[in-house]
């Protein structure tokens, strides 16, 4: 092996060597040594020797051994230089650095393995003038380099002090430095030797050390050394930080491991791990489930994942909750339907008065189910004004056929995920409300009420109406996909019943999937029966009067309905009855007794003067005023249309917050009146001399639609002819420019509104006669109907 190396390999982490110089001032005394002009040259691979520094060197190359042996026999002086490339095993003269250090061999030791170890001390820096021989070892002419005298100023002293401080910091921060290094540093007083000693033991690159050796100006050498030390200090600090962080992390991992092992041992002593027990319980429950193959496979994979991961990881709770949902859902678990049609009819009749059309449809469904044994549930939609019992009817249907009942309120719903569920990877993810309801009710064939389906919202989060398309399609809902469950679930056995007030607000594609059943408002007779059967007993019980002999007669109920309410349903009637019961409960509590029969006079005493009066229509009987019938989403209503003429140029003015269609109806009526003025005994010249103003009261309420056409024409004709409209007469119908009367919708609601308002005669298009025939004759008793085809017939009937 032909190379030289240090006892401490320069590639190791040991930067400072525990070698104490023989005499740190010896190099300064030039008279003590004689340096010849030609010296043996000793190349070193990874080391730069500095003056006054002592190094142990193991010599292995033949040339190097011969050089040190020859020098040791004579004056013991040798020139030590560094190789330019440390990877070259047999260097030539061109591979050697030109500047090195003259060293004195203090000791030569023959090693048992045949190698030679020498201890050398640097003396002076030198420069090779020329290589005089390469065999048997390198010899060369040299020039001794002299160092400048050490500056005595404060600036240089600060450099030296800084170098010592930086070196001490590196020693203290690095665990690889020997403790002797700091002792040596503290005891070095010679600035030049301090610079050489620190430079020799740097962990810097060979090029940096060589540059330090070649600098003649000691101040420049000190400045460069300080820069290298700063860089080394930063590296040591970073290394120390990383080492500490890694050690802390390893310590924490070991601590957690030991704690987990201890916890496991404790749990084993107490009877096993809680999580293992939960998993075993889940698997036991799963054996009893009637799952599809896809569901079985997903559950199996979920359990396998659960067993592999630690309970404290976030994924554990996600997988656990998902499996828990799968176990809670009633897969293919159905309640038995009751096919006793007579019993079902009794239940429906007992819970709701009237509604024969809906009851008939439900009984038809049960009959087919009884005969066939299987039928895809229809998607029913009850449309009608508020307060008529659409929602409660769904519960009655569930009771009549023996199914479980669940209600899902869709009013204000604006997030599609509420229907389909969220992806289970999201924080706080949940299944959709459809599956949540089925999970809660524990049946796969309940009666599910989708309440207020016309009030579903839509925004940037999605359109729930579109998500409902799959739910409410009998051809698709047997494979309903929930994003959280990530499986198909069969909803085909669920009896969905939607409720709505205004069918126009339902998305067309969704409306196409619904079997629309219109529910009109109640007649006065129906309200009286509902109050007697349901409302009065309910309010008596709610106010603690159930055991009292109090009785409310039909006359009192009729007075309440006609004079204190104006509605299609019975909610306001229920509130008025509650007010009466509260007053009676107060009297009973204070006096200890109560009247057995409620009189009509008591109603005014408790509720005050009537809110509505049918005399209004008699007092309003003046030319230009006609009564129209309107439909709103809360039921039918009546409205006045007032027409008045004034001096002007024949302009038409419309007020009362009218919509575009209603304005067009007024323009059509006015044009028809002008075109047929002579037939109606109106002077055509009057249209150029009079302005006409049409106003519909309650200007804050928006109004629109074509059904006020004949009413507007009647009002205009009355205003121009001065003939009054007959009292207690209402009308509804669309008109054309040719004077034809067209049919309109909402007839039952409008007729019931007219009946509530006390009208006695109604004019309708002849094509609406079929709608009147569907109404129970007892509800419209006392009303006279006139069916017309054109406006001439309307005016002949309407104008006195």
Coordinates of N, CA and C in Angstrom, one line a residue, residues 446-639:
X446 N -91.3 2.2 4.3 CA -92.2 3.1 5.0 C -93.0 4.0 4.1
X447 N -94.0 4.7 4.7 CA -94.6 5.8 4.0 C -93.8 7.0 4.3
X448 N -93.1 7.6 3.2 CA -92.2 8.8 3.4 C -92.9 10.0 2.8
X449 N -93.1 11.0 3.7 CA -93.7 12.2 3.2 C -92.6 13.2 2.9
X450 N -92.6 13.7 1.6 CA -91.6 14.7 1.2 C -92.4 16.0 1.2
X451 N -92.3 16.7 2.4 CA -93.1 17.8 2.7 C -92.6 19.1 2.0
X452 N -93.5 19.9 1.4 CA -93.1 21.2 0.8 C -92.1 21.0 -0.4
X453 N -92.4 20.1 -1.3 CA -91.5 19.8 -2.4 C -91.3 20.9 -3.3
X454 N -92.3 21.8 -3.3 CA -92.3 23.0 -4.2 C -91.4 24.1 -3.7
X455 N -90.9 24.0 -2.5 CA -90.0 25.0 -1.8 C -88.6 24.6 -1.7
X456 N -88.2 23.7 -2.6 CA -86.8 23.3 -2.6 C -86.0 24.4 -3.3
X457 N -84.8 24.7 -2.7 CA -84.0 25.8 -3.2 C -83.0 25.3 -4.2
X458 N -82.2 26.2 -4.8 CA -81.1 25.8 -5.7 C -80.1 26.9 -5.7
X459 N -78.8 26.5 -5.5 CA -77.7 27.5 -5.6 C -76.4 26.8 -6.0
X460 N -75.3 27.4 -5.7 CA -74.0 26.9 -6.2 C -73.6 25.5 -5.6
X461 N -74.3 25.1 -4.5 CA -74.0 23.8 -3.9 C -74.8 22.7 -4.6
X462 N -75.6 23.0 -5.6 CA -76.3 22.0 -6.3 C -77.8 22.2 -6.3
X463 N -78.4 21.3 -7.1 CA -79.9 21.4 -7.2 C -80.5 20.2 -6.6
X464 N -81.1 20.3 -5.4 CA -81.7 19.1 -4.8 C -82.9 18.5 -5.6
X465 N -83.6 19.4 -6.4 CA -84.7 18.9 -7.3 C -84.2 17.8 -8.3
X466 N -83.0 18.1 -8.8 CA -82.4 17.1 -9.8 C -82.0 15.9 -9.1
X467 N -81.5 16.0 -7.8 CA -81.2 14.7 -7.0 C -82.4 13.9 -6.7
X468 N -83.6 14.6 -6.6 CA -84.8 13.9 -6.3 C -85.3 13.1 -7.5
X469 N -84.8 13.4 -8.7 CA -85.3 12.7 -9.9 C -85.1 11.2 -9.8
X470 N -83.9 10.8 -9.3 CA -83.6 9.4 -9.1 C -84.5 8.8 -8.0
X471 N -84.6 9.5 -6.9 CA -85.4 9.0 -5.8 C -86.8 8.8 -6.2
X472 N -87.4 9.6 -7.0 CA -88.9 9.6 -7.3 C -89.2 8.9 -8.6
X473 N -88.2 8.2 -9.2 CA -88.5 7.6 -10.4 C -88.7 6.1 -10.2
X474 N -89.9 5.5 -10.3 CA -90.0 4.0 -10.0 C -89.1 3.1 -10.8
X475 N -88.7 3.6 -12.0 CA -87.8 2.8 -12.8 C -86.3 2.9 -12.4
X476 N -86.0 3.8 -11.5 CA -84.6 4.0 -11.1 C -84.3 3.8 -9.6
X477 N -85.4 4.0 -8.8 CA -85.0 4.1 -7.4 C -84.8 2.8 -6.7
X478 N -84.9 1.7 -7.5 CA -84.5 0.4 -6.9 C -82.9 0.3 -6.8
X479 N -82.2 1.2 -7.5 CA -80.8 1.2 -7.4 C -80.3 2.6 -7.0
X480 N -80.9 3.2 -6.0 CA -80.6 4.5 -5.5 C -79.2 4.5 -4.9
X481 N -78.3 5.4 -5.4 CA -76.9 5.5 -5.0 C -76.7 6.7 -4.0
X482 N -76.2 6.3 -2.8 CA -75.9 7.4 -1.8 C -74.4 7.5 -1.8
X483 N -73.9 8.8 -1.9 CA -72.4 9.0 -1.9 C -71.7 8.5 -0.7
X484 N -72.3 8.6 0.5 CA -71.7 8.2 1.7 C -71.7 6.7 1.8
X485 N -72.8 6.0 1.5 CA -72.9 4.6 1.6 C -72.0 3.9 0.5
X486 N -71.9 4.5 -0.7 CA -71.1 4.0 -1.8 C -71.7 2.7 -2.3
X487 N -73.0 2.5 -2.1 CA -73.6 1.2 -2.5 C -75.0 1.6 -3.1
X488 N -75.6 0.7 -3.8 CA -77.0 0.9 -4.3 C -77.9 0.4 -3.2
X489 N -79.0 1.2 -3.0 CA -80.0 0.8 -2.0 C -81.4 0.8 -2.7
X490 N -82.2 -0.2 -2.4 CA -83.5 -0.3 -3.0 C -84.6 0.5 -2.3
X491 N -85.1 1.6 -3.0 CA -86.1 2.4 -2.5 C -87.5 2.1 -3.2
X492 N -87.5 1.1 -4.0 CA -88.7 0.9 -4.8 C -90.0 0.5 -4.0
X493 N -89.7 0.0 -2.7 CA -90.9 -0.4 -1.9 C -91.4 0.7 -1.0
X494 N -90.6 1.9 -1.0 CA -91.0 3.0 -0.2 C -92.2 3.7 -0.9
X495 N -93.3 4.0 -0.1 CA -94.4 4.8 -0.7 C -94.1 6.3 -0.4
X496 N -93.7 6.9 -1.5 CA -93.4 8.4 -1.4 C -94.6 9.2 -1.6
X497 N -94.9 10.1 -0.7 CA -96.0 11.1 -0.9 C -95.4 12.5 -0.8
X498 N -95.5 13.2 -1.8 CA -95.0 14.6 -1.8 C -96.2 15.6 -1.5
X499 N -95.9 16.7 -0.9 CA -96.9 17.7 -0.7 C -96.4 19.0 -1.3
X500 N -97.3 19.8 -1.8 CA -97.0 21.1 -2.4 C -98.1 22.1 -2.4
X501 N -97.8 23.4 -2.3 CA -98.9 24.4 -2.4 C -99.1 24.9 -3.8
X502 N -97.9 25.1 -4.5 CA -98.0 25.6 -5.9 C -97.2 24.7 -6.8
X503 N -97.9 24.0 -7.7 CA -97.3 23.1 -8.6 C -96.4 23.7 -9.6
X504 N -96.6 25.0 -9.8 CA -95.8 25.8 -10.8 C -94.4 25.9 -10.4
X505 N -94.1 25.8 -9.1 CA -92.7 25.9 -8.6 C -91.9 24.6 -8.7
X506 N -92.6 23.5 -9.1 CA -91.9 22.3 -9.1 C -91.2 22.1 -10.5
X507 N -90.0 21.7 -10.5 CA -89.2 21.5 -11.7 C -90.0 20.6 -12.7
X508 N -90.1 20.9 -14.0 CA -90.9 20.1 -14.9 C -90.5 18.6 -15.0
X509 N -89.2 18.3 -15.0 CA -88.8 16.9 -15.0 C -89.2 16.2 -13.7
X510 N -89.2 16.9 -12.6 CA -89.7 16.2 -11.4 C -91.2 16.1 -11.3
X511 N -91.9 17.1 -11.9 CA -93.3 17.1 -11.9 C -93.8 15.9 -12.8
X512 N -93.0 15.6 -13.8 CA -93.4 14.5 -14.7 C -93.4 13.1 -14.0
X513 N -92.6 13.0 -12.9 CA -92.5 11.7 -12.2 C -93.6 11.6 -11.1
X514 N -94.4 12.7 -10.9 CA -95.3 12.7 -9.8 C -96.7 12.4 -10.3
X515 N -97.5 11.7 -9.5 CA -98.9 11.5 -9.8 C -99.7 12.6 -9.0
X516 N -100.0 13.7 -9.7 CA -100.6 14.9 -9.0 C -102.1 14.6 -8.6
X517 N -102.4 14.9 -7.4 CA -103.7 14.8 -6.9 C -104.1 16.2 -6.3
X518 N -105.0 16.9 -6.9 CA -105.4 18.2 -6.4 C -106.3 18.1 -5.2
X519 N -106.0 18.9 -4.2 CA -106.8 19.0 -3.0 C -107.3 20.4 -2.9
X520 N -108.6 20.6 -3.0 CA -109.1 22.0 -3.0 C -109.5 22.3 -1.5
X521 N -109.8 23.5 -1.3 CA -110.2 23.9 0.1 C -111.5 23.3 0.6
X522 N -111.8 23.5 1.8 CA -113.0 22.9 2.4 C -114.2 23.9 2.3
X523 N -115.3 23.3 2.1 CA -116.5 24.1 2.2 C -116.9 24.4 3.6
X524 N -117.8 25.3 3.8 CA -118.2 25.7 5.2 C -118.7 24.4 5.9
X525 N -119.6 23.7 5.3 CA -120.1 22.5 5.9 C -119.0 21.5 6.3
X526 N -118.0 21.3 5.4 CA -116.9 20.4 5.8 C -116.1 21.0 7.0
X527 N -115.9 22.3 7.0 CA -115.2 22.8 8.1 C -115.9 22.6 9.5
X528 N -117.3 22.8 9.4 CA -118.1 22.5 10.6 C -117.9 21.1 11.1
X529 N -117.9 20.1 10.2 CA -117.7 18.7 10.6 C -116.3 18.5 11.1
X530 N -115.3 19.1 10.5 CA -113.9 18.9 10.9 C -113.8 19.5 12.3
X531 N -114.4 20.6 12.5 CA -114.3 21.3 13.9 C -115.0 20.4 14.9
X532 N -116.2 19.9 14.6 CA -116.9 19.0 15.6 C -116.1 17.8 15.9
X533 N -115.5 17.1 14.8 CA -114.9 15.8 15.0 C -113.5 15.9 15.6
X534 N -112.8 16.9 15.2 CA -111.3 16.9 15.5 C -110.9 18.1 16.3
X535 N -111.2 19.3 15.8 CA -110.6 20.5 16.4 C -111.1 20.8 17.8
X536 N -112.4 20.8 18.0 CA -113.0 21.1 19.3 C -112.4 20.1 20.4
X537 N -112.5 18.8 20.1 CA -112.0 17.8 21.1 C -110.5 18.0 21.4
X538 N -109.7 18.3 20.3 CA -108.3 18.6 20.5 C -108.0 19.8 21.4
X539 N -108.7 20.9 21.1 CA -108.5 22.1 21.9 C -109.0 22.0 23.3
X540 N -110.1 21.2 23.5 CA -110.6 21.0 24.9 C -109.5 20.2 25.7
X541 N -108.9 19.2 25.1 CA -107.9 18.4 25.8 C -106.7 19.3 26.0
X542 N -106.3 20.1 25.0 CA -105.1 20.9 25.2 C -105.2 21.9 26.2
X543 N -106.4 22.4 26.6 CA -106.6 23.4 27.6 C -107.2 22.9 28.9
X544 N -107.2 21.6 29.1 CA -107.6 21.1 30.4 C -109.1 21.1 30.6
X545 N -109.9 21.1 29.5 CA -111.3 21.1 29.6 C -112.0 19.8 29.1
X546 N -111.2 18.8 29.0 CA -111.7 17.5 28.4 C -112.9 16.9 29.2
X547 N -112.8 17.0 30.6 CA -113.8 16.4 31.4 C -115.0 17.3 31.7
X548 N -115.0 18.5 31.1 CA -116.1 19.5 31.4 C -117.2 19.1 30.4
X549 N -118.4 19.5 30.7 CA -119.6 19.3 29.8 C -119.7 20.3 28.6
X550 N -118.7 21.1 28.4 CA -118.8 22.1 27.3 C -119.1 21.5 26.0
X551 N -120.0 22.2 25.3 CA -120.4 21.8 23.9 C -120.5 23.0 23.0
X552 N -119.9 22.8 21.8 CA -119.9 23.9 20.8 C -120.8 23.5 19.7
X553 N -121.9 24.3 19.5 CA -122.9 24.0 18.4 C -122.5 24.4 17.1
X554 N -123.3 23.9 16.1 CA -122.9 24.2 14.7 C -123.1 25.7 14.3
X555 N -124.1 26.3 15.0 CA -124.3 27.8 14.7 C -123.0 28.6 15.1
X556 N -122.5 28.2 16.3 CA -121.3 28.9 16.8 C -120.1 28.7 15.8
X557 N -120.0 27.4 15.4 CA -118.9 27.1 14.5 C -119.1 27.8 13.1
X558 N -120.3 27.9 12.6 CA -120.6 28.6 11.4 C -120.2 30.1 11.5
X559 N -120.6 30.7 12.6 CA -120.3 32.1 12.9 C -118.7 32.3 12.9
X560 N -118.0 31.4 13.5 CA -116.6 31.5 13.6 C -116.0 31.4 12.2
X561 N -116.5 30.5 11.4 CA -115.9 30.2 10.0 C -116.3 31.4 9.1
X562 N -117.5 31.9 9.2 CA -117.9 32.9 8.2 C -117.4 34.3 8.6
X563 N -117.4 34.6 9.9 CA -117.1 36.0 10.3 C -115.7 36.2 10.9
X564 N -115.0 35.1 11.2 CA -113.7 35.3 11.8 C -112.5 34.7 11.0
X565 N -112.9 34.0 9.9 CA -111.8 33.3 9.1 C -112.1 33.6 7.6
X566 N -111.0 33.6 6.9 CA -111.1 33.6 5.4 C -110.0 32.7 4.9
X567 N -110.2 31.4 4.8 CA -109.1 30.5 4.5 C -109.7 29.3 3.8
X568 N -108.8 28.6 3.1 CA -109.2 27.3 2.5 C -109.1 26.2 3.5
X569 N -108.1 26.2 4.3 CA -107.9 25.1 5.3 C -108.6 25.5 6.6
X570 N -108.1 24.9 7.7 CA -108.7 25.1 9.0 C -107.7 25.6 10.1
X571 N -106.6 26.1 9.7 CA -105.6 26.5 10.7 C -106.1 27.7 11.5
X572 N -106.6 28.7 10.8 CA -107.0 29.9 11.5 C -108.2 29.6 12.3
X573 N -109.1 28.7 11.9 CA -110.2 28.2 12.7 C -109.7 27.6 14.0
X574 N -108.7 26.8 13.8 CA -108.1 26.1 15.0 C -107.6 27.1 16.0
X575 N -106.9 28.2 15.5 CA -106.4 29.2 16.4 C -107.5 30.0 17.1
X576 N -108.6 30.3 16.4 CA -109.7 31.0 17.0 C -110.4 30.1 18.1
X577 N -110.5 28.8 17.8 CA -111.0 27.9 18.8 C -110.1 27.8 20.1
X578 N -108.8 27.9 19.8 CA -107.8 27.9 20.9 C -108.0 29.2 21.8
X579 N -108.2 30.3 21.1 CA -108.5 31.6 21.9 C -109.7 31.4 22.8
X580 N -110.8 30.9 22.2 CA -112.0 30.7 23.0 C -111.7 29.8 24.2
X581 N -111.0 28.6 23.9 CA -110.8 27.7 25.0 C -109.9 28.3 26.1
X582 N -109.0 29.1 25.7 CA -108.1 29.8 26.8 C -109.0 30.6 27.7
X583 N -109.9 31.4 27.0 CA -110.7 32.3 27.8 C -111.6 31.5 28.8
X584 N -112.2 30.4 28.2 CA -113.1 29.6 29.1 C -112.3 28.9 30.2
X585 N -111.0 28.5 29.9 CA -110.2 27.8 30.9 C -109.9 28.8 32.0
X586 N -109.7 30.1 31.7 CA -109.4 31.1 32.7 C -110.6 31.2 33.6
X587 N -111.8 31.3 33.0 CA -113.1 31.4 33.8 C -113.3 30.2 34.7
X588 N -113.0 29.0 34.1 CA -113.2 27.8 34.9 C -112.2 27.7 36.1
X589 N -111.0 28.2 35.8 CA -110.0 28.1 36.9 C -110.3 29.1 38.0
X590 N -110.9 30.3 37.6 CA -111.2 31.3 38.6 C -112.5 31.1 39.3
X591 N -113.5 30.6 38.6 CA -114.9 30.5 39.2 C -115.3 29.1 39.5
X592 N -114.5 28.1 39.0 CA -114.8 26.7 39.3 C -116.0 26.1 38.5
X593 N -116.5 26.9 37.6 CA -117.6 26.4 36.8 C -117.5 26.9 35.4
X594 N -118.3 26.3 34.5 CA -118.2 26.7 33.1 C -119.6 26.5 32.4
X595 N -119.9 27.3 31.4 CA -121.2 27.1 30.7 C -121.2 25.8 29.9
X596 N -122.3 25.1 30.0 CA -122.3 23.8 29.3 C -122.4 24.0 27.7
X597 N -123.0 25.1 27.3 CA -123.1 25.4 25.9 C -122.5 26.8 25.5
X598 N -121.7 26.8 24.5 CA -121.1 28.1 24.0 C -122.1 28.8 23.1
X599 N -122.5 30.0 23.4 CA -123.5 30.7 22.6 C -122.8 31.6 21.6
X600 N -123.5 32.1 20.6 CA -122.9 33.0 19.6 C -122.5 34.3 20.2
X601 N -123.3 34.7 21.2 CA -122.9 36.0 21.9 C -121.6 35.9 22.6
X602 N -121.3 34.7 23.1 CA -120.0 34.5 23.8 C -118.8 34.7 22.9
X603 N -119.0 34.3 21.6 CA -117.9 34.4 20.6 C -117.5 35.9 20.5
X604 N -118.5 36.8 20.3 CA -118.1 38.2 20.2 C -117.5 38.7 21.4
X605 N -118.0 38.3 22.6 CA -117.4 38.7 23.9 C -115.9 38.3 24.0
X606 N -115.6 37.1 23.5 CA -114.2 36.6 23.7 C -113.3 37.1 22.5
X607 N -113.8 37.1 21.3 CA -113.0 37.4 20.1 C -113.1 38.8 19.6
X608 N -114.1 39.5 20.1 CA -114.4 40.9 19.6 C -115.3 40.9 18.4
X609 N -115.4 42.0 17.8 CA -116.3 42.2 16.7 C -115.8 41.3 15.5
X610 N -116.7 40.9 14.6 CA -116.3 40.0 13.5 C -115.3 40.8 12.6
X611 N -114.4 40.0 12.0 CA -113.4 40.5 11.1 C -113.9 40.7 9.7
X612 N -114.8 39.9 9.3 CA -115.3 39.9 7.9 C -116.8 40.1 7.9
X613 N -117.3 40.8 6.9 CA -118.7 41.1 6.9 C -119.2 41.0 5.4
X614 N -120.2 40.2 5.2 CA -120.7 40.1 3.8 C -121.4 41.3 3.3
X615 N -121.8 42.2 4.2 CA -122.5 43.4 3.7 C -121.6 44.3 2.9
X616 N -120.3 44.0 2.9 CA -119.3 44.8 2.1 C -119.7 44.8 0.6
X617 N -120.2 43.6 0.1 CA -120.5 43.5 -1.3 C -121.8 44.2 -1.7
X618 N -122.7 44.4 -0.6 CA -123.9 45.2 -0.9 C -123.6 46.7 -1.0
X619 N -122.8 47.1 0.0 CA -122.4 48.6 0.0 C -121.6 49.0 -1.1
X620 N -120.9 48.1 -1.7 CA -120.0 48.4 -2.9 C -120.7 48.4 -4.2
X621 N -122.0 48.3 -4.2 CA -122.8 48.2 -5.4 C -123.0 49.6 -6.0
X622 N -122.1 50.0 -6.9 CA -122.1 51.2 -7.6 C -121.6 51.0 -9.0
X623 N -121.9 51.9 -10.0 CA -121.4 51.7 -11.3 C -119.9 51.6 -11.4
X624 N -119.4 50.6 -12.2 CA -118.0 50.5 -12.4 C -117.3 49.5 -11.5
X625 N -118.1 48.9 -10.5 CA -117.5 48.0 -9.6 C -118.0 46.6 -9.8
X626 N -117.1 45.6 -10.1 CA -117.5 44.2 -10.3 C -116.6 43.3 -9.4
X627 N -117.1 42.2 -9.1 CA -116.4 41.2 -8.2 C -115.9 40.1 -9.0
X628 N -114.6 39.8 -8.9 CA -114.0 38.7 -9.6 C -113.6 37.6 -8.6
X629 N -113.4 36.4 -9.2 CA -112.9 35.3 -8.4 C -111.5 35.0 -8.8
X630 N -110.6 34.8 -7.7 CA -109.2 34.6 -8.0 C -108.7 33.3 -7.3
X631 N -107.6 32.7 -7.8 CA -107.0 31.6 -7.2 C -105.6 32.0 -6.7
X632 N -105.3 31.6 -5.5 CA -103.9 31.9 -5.0 C -103.5 30.5 -4.4
X633 N -102.2 30.5 -4.1 CA -101.6 29.2 -3.6 C -102.2 28.9 -2.2
X634 N -102.8 29.8 -1.5 CA -103.4 29.5 -0.2 C -104.9 29.3 -0.4
X635 N -105.4 29.2 -1.6 CA -106.8 28.9 -1.9 C -107.5 29.9 -2.7
X636 N -108.8 29.9 -2.8 CA -109.5 30.8 -3.6 C -109.7 32.1 -2.8
X637 N -110.0 33.2 -3.6 CA -110.3 34.5 -2.9 C -111.2 35.3 -3.9
X638 N -111.7 36.4 -3.4 CA -112.5 37.3 -4.2 C -111.8 38.6 -4.3
X639 N -112.0 39.3 -5.4 CA -111.3 40.6 -5.5 C -112.3 41.6 -6.3

